[in-house]
Short mmCIF file of C-alpha atoms in Angstrom, two decimals:
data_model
loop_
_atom_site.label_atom_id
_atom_site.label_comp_id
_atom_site.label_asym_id
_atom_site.label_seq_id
_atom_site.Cartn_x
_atom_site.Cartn_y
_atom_site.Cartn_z
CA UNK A 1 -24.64 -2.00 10.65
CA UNK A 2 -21.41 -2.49 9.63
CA UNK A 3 -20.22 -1.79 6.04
CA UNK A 4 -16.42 -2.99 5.54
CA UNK A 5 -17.59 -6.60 5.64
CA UNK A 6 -14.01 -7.62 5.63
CA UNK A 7 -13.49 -6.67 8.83
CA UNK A 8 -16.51 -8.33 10.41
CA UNK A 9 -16.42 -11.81 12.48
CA UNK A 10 -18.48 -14.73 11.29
CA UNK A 11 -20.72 -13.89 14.48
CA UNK A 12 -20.66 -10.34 13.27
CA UNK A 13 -21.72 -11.15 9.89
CA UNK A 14 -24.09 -13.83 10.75
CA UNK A 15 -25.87 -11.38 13.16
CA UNK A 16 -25.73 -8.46 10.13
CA UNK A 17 -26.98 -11.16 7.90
CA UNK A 18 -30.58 -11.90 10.49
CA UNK A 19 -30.76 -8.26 10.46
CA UNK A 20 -30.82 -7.98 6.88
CA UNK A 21 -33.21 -11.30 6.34
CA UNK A 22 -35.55 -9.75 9.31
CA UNK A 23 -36.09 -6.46 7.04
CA UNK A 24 -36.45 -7.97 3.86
CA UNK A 25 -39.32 -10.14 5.56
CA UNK A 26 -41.13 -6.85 6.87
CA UNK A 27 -43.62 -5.68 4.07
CA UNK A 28 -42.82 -2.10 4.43
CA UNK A 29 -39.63 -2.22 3.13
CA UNK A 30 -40.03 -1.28 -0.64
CA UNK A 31 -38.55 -2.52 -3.41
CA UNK A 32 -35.44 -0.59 -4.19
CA UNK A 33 -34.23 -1.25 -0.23
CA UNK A 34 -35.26 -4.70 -0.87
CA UNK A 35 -32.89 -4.89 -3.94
CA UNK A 36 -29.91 -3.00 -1.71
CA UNK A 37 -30.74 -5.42 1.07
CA UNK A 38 -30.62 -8.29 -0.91
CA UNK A 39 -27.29 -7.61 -2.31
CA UNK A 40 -25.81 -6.67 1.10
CA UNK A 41 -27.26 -10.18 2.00
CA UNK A 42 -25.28 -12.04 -0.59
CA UNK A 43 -22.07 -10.29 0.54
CA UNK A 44 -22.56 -11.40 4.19
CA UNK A 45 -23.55 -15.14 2.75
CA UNK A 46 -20.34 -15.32 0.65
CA UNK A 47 -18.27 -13.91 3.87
CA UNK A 48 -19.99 -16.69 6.52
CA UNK A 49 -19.49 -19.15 3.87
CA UNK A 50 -15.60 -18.51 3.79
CA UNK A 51 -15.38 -17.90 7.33
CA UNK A 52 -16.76 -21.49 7.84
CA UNK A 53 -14.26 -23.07 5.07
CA UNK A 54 -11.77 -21.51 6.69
CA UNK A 55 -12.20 -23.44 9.84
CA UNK A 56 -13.60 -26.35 8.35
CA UNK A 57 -9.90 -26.32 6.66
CA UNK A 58 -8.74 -25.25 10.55
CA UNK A 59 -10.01 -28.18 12.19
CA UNK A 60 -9.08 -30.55 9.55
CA UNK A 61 -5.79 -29.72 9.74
CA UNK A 62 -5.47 -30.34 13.83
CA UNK A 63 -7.28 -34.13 13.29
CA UNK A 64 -4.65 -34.45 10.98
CA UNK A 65 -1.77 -33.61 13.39
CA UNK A 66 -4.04 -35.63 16.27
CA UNK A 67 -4.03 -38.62 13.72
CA UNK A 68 -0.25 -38.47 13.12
CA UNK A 69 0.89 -37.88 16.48
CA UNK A 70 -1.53 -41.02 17.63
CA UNK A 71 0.16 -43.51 14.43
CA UNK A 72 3.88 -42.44 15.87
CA UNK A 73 2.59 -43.53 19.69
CA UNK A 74 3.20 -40.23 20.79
CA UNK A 75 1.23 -38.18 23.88
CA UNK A 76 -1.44 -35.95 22.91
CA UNK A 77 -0.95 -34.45 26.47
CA UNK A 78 2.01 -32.25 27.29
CA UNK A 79 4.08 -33.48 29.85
#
């Protein structure tokens, strides 16, 4: 798995994330990995988390522009 979060994708991170939540489920893993796991886990929440603001903010923005180009009466299309 990848380490530099930071450079991870949210589909990257979300996949690193099931990995993580998948071992910390097994029963085998002991308790220190658990604790490393869990913290790794946290990282990866916290990264999906911004990576969804992020477009959250995205997509606001463009029905913004939609909404203000549709109150002028001009063409969504490009012509």
């Amino acid at each position: 798995m990848m380490k530099d979060y930071n450079e991870m994708n949210f589909e990257q991170a979300y996949e690193a994330l099931n990995e993580l939540v998948t071992k910390l489920e097994d029963p085998a893993t002991k308790l220190d990995e658990s604790i490393e796991l869990y913290e790794q886990a946290c990282k990866l929440v916290v990264l999906c988390r911004r990576k969804l603001n992020d477009s959250k903010v995205k997509i606001t923005d463009i029905n913004e522009r939609i909404a203000e180009l549709e109150k002028n009466g001009e063409s969504l299309t490009e012509e």
